[in-house]
Short mmCIF file of C-alpha atoms in Angstrom, two decimals:
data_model
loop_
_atom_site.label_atom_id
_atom_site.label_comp_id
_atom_site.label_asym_id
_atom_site.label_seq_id
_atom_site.Cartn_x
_atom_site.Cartn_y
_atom_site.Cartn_z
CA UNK A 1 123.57 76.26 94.66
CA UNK A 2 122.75 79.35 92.21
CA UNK A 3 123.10 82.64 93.66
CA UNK A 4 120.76 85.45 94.58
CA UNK A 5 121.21 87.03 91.61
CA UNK A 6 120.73 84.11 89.67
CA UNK A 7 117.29 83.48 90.89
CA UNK A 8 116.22 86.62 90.85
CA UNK A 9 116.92 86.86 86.81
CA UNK A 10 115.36 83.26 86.69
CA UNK A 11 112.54 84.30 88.58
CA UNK A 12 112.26 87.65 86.24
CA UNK A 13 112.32 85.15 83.30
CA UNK A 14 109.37 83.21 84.73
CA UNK A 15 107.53 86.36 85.43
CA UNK A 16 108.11 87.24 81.29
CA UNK A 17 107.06 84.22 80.45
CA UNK A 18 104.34 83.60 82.26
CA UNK A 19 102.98 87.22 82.15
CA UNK A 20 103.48 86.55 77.99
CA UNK A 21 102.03 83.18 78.27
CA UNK A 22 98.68 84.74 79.52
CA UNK A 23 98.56 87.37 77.44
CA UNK A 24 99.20 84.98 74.78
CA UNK A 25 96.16 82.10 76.13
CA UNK A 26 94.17 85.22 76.49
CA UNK A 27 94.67 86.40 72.11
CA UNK A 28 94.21 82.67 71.27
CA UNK A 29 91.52 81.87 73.89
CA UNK A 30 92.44 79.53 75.71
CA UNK A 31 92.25 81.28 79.19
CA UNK A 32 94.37 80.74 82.32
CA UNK A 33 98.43 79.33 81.57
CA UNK A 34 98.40 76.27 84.00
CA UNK A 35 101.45 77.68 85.54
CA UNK A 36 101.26 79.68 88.85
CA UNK A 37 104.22 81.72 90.64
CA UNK A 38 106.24 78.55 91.69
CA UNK A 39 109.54 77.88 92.03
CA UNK A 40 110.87 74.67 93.16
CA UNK A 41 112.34 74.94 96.58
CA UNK A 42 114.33 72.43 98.67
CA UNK A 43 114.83 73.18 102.21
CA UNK A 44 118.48 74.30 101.81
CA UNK A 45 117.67 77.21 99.32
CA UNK A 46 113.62 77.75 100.74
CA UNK A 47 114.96 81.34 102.07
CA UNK A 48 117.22 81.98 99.16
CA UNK A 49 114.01 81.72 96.33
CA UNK A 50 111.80 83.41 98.92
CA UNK A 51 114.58 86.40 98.97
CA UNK A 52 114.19 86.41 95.18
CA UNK A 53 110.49 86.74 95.76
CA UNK A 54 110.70 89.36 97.96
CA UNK A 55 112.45 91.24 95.56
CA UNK A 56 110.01 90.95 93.00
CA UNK A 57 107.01 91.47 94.73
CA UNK A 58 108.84 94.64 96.00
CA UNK A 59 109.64 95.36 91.55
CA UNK A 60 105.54 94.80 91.03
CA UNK A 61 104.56 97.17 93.87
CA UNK A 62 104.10 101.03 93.34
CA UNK A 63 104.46 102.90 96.78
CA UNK A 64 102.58 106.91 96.96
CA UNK A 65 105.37 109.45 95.27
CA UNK A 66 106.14 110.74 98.82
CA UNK A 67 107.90 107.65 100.02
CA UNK A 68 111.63 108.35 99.17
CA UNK A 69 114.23 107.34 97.31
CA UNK A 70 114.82 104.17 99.41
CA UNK A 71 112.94 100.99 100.37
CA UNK A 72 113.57 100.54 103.41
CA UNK A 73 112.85 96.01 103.49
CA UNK A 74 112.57 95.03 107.48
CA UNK A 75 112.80 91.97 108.77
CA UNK A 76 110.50 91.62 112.04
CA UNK A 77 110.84 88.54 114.24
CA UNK A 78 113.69 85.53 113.77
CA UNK A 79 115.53 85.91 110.95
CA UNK A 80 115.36 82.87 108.91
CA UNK A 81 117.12 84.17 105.91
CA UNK A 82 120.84 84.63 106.95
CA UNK A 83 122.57 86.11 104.21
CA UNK A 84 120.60 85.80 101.71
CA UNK A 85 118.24 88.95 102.48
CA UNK A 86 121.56 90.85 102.81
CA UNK A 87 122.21 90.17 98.81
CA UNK A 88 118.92 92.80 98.21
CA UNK A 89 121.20 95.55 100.04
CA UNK A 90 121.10 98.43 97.33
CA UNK A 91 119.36 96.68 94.88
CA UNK A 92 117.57 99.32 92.77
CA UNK A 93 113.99 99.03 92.25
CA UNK A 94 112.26 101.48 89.45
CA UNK A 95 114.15 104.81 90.56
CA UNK A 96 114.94 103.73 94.51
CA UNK A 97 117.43 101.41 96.14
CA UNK A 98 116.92 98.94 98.47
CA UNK A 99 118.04 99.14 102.38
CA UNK A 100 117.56 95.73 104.54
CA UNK A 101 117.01 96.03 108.30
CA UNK A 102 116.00 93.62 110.77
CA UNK A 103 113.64 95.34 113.67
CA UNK A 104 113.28 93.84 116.87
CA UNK A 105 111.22 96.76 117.97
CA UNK A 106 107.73 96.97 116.67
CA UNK A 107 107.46 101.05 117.15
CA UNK A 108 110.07 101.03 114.57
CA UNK A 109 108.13 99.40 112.10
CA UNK A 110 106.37 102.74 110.75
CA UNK A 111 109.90 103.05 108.84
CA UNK A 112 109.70 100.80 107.27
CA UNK A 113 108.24 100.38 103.43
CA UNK A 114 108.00 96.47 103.27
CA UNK A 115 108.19 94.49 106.24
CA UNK A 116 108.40 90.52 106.75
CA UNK A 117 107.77 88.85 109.30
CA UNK A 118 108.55 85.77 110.43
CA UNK A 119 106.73 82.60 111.38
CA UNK A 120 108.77 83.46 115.09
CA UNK A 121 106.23 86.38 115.78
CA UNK A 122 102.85 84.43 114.14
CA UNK A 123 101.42 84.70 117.55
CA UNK A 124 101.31 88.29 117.90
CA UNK A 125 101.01 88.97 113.89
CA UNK A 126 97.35 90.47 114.29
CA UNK A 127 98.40 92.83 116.79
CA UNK A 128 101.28 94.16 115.03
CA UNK A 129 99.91 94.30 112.05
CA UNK A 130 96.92 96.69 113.79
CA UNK A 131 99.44 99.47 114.49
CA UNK A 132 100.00 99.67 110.73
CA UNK A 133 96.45 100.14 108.99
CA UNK A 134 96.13 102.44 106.21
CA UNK A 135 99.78 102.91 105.99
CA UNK A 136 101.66 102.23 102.90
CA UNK A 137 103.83 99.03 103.89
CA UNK A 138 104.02 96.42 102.18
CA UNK A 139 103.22 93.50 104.80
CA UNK A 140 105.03 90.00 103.63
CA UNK A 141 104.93 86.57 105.78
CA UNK A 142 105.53 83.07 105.38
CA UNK A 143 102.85 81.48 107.53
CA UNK A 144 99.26 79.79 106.46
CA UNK A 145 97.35 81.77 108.63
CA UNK A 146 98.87 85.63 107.68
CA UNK A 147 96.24 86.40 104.90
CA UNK A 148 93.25 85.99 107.49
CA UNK A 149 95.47 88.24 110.05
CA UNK A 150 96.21 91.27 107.70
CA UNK A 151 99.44 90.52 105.42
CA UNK A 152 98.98 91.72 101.93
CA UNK A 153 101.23 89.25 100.63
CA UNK A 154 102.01 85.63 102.38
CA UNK A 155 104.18 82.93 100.48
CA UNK A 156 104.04 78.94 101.45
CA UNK A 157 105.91 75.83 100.80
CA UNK A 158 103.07 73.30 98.99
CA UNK A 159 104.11 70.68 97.54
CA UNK A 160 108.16 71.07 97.52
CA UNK A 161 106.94 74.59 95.60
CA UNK A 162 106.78 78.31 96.91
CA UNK A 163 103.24 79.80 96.05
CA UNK A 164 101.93 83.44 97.31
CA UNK A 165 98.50 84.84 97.52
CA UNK A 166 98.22 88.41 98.15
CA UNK A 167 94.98 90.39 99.64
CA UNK A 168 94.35 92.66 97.31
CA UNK A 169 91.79 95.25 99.43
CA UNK A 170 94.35 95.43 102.04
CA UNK A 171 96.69 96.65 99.45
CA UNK A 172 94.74 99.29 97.94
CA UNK A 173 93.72 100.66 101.87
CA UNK A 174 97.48 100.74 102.18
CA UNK A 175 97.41 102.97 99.19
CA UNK A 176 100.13 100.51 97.61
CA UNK A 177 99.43 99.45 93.66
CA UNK A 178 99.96 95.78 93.27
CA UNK A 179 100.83 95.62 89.72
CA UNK A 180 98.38 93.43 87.52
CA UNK A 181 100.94 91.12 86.41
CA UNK A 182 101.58 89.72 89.89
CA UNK A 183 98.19 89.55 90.64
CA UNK A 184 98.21 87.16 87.83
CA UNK A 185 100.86 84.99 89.05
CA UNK A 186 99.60 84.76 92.57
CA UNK A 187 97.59 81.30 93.93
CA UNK A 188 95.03 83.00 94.86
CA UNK A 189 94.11 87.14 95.06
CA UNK A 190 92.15 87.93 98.22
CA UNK A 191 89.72 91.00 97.48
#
């Protein structure tokens, strides 16, 4: 079973060449690369590629200057990841480092930079996701319905294969800057 680390260089590789792919299709013509954002994804290592995920949608993200030196990535609701979200401890990011927390308290949230949460809490996702608007947090789920609720960035398991689509308008009122080149790689881009 590769390791965090592992998939997140793999999964920096696929960003490279799929982000050079395009650009290539795009000089020669030919338009779109068929490839998307996958990554194949059996059950046993589902959270383990989704961590890698995580960690580059956090690398394509630009947070307003005033944020800090530290991402602070929360984990609302059961935590399906074990481990594997631990591995992102101190991981720098541009000029900041990482910091994982899991919250069980949603008035803690506002600390928080990115925040996923889990299908545990998809009941009450709308409502916590309304004591958040216009601030710049980076909102991540893994449930179909999270795009419609609010999330700016929702990953799912189609086809043995991780996708993500990401709202785009809810990003910019967050004041976050989703960088181009993962808007390219996303399923779909939600305006």
């Amino acid at each position: 079973m590769p390791t965090l680390n592992q998939l997140i260089r793999r999964s920096g590789t696929i960003v490279k060449r799929c982000v050079y792919g395009f650009i290539l299709a795009l000089g020669l013509g030919y338009g779109l690369p068929v490839t998307h954002s996958t990554a194949k994804a059996d059950s046993i290592v589902e959270y383990q590629v989704k961590a890698a995920f995580i960690y580059n949608f956090i690398a394509f993200t630009q947070w307003p200057e005033n944020v800090g030196q530290t991402i602070n990535l929360c984990v609302y609701g059961e935590d399906f990841f074990g481990s594997e979200i631990d591995k992102l401890q101190n991981k720098p990011v541009d000029k900041r480092h990482i910091k994982v927390a899991r919250i069980d308290n949603p008035e803690k949230l506002t600390g928080c930079q990115v925040i996923f949460f889990s299908k545990s809490v998809s009941s009450n996702l709308s409502n916590l996701l309304s004591s958040l608007p216009g601030q710049p947090i980076l909102t991540l789920a893994d449930n179909p319905n999270a795009i419609s609720q609010g999330v700016i960035i929702n990953m799912n398991l189609v086809n043995e294969k991780i996708v993500f689509e990401i709202n785009l308008g809810i990003a910019r009122k967050s004041g976050l800057d989703i960088s181009s080149k993962l808007l390219q790689l996303a399923a779909k881009v939600h305006q």
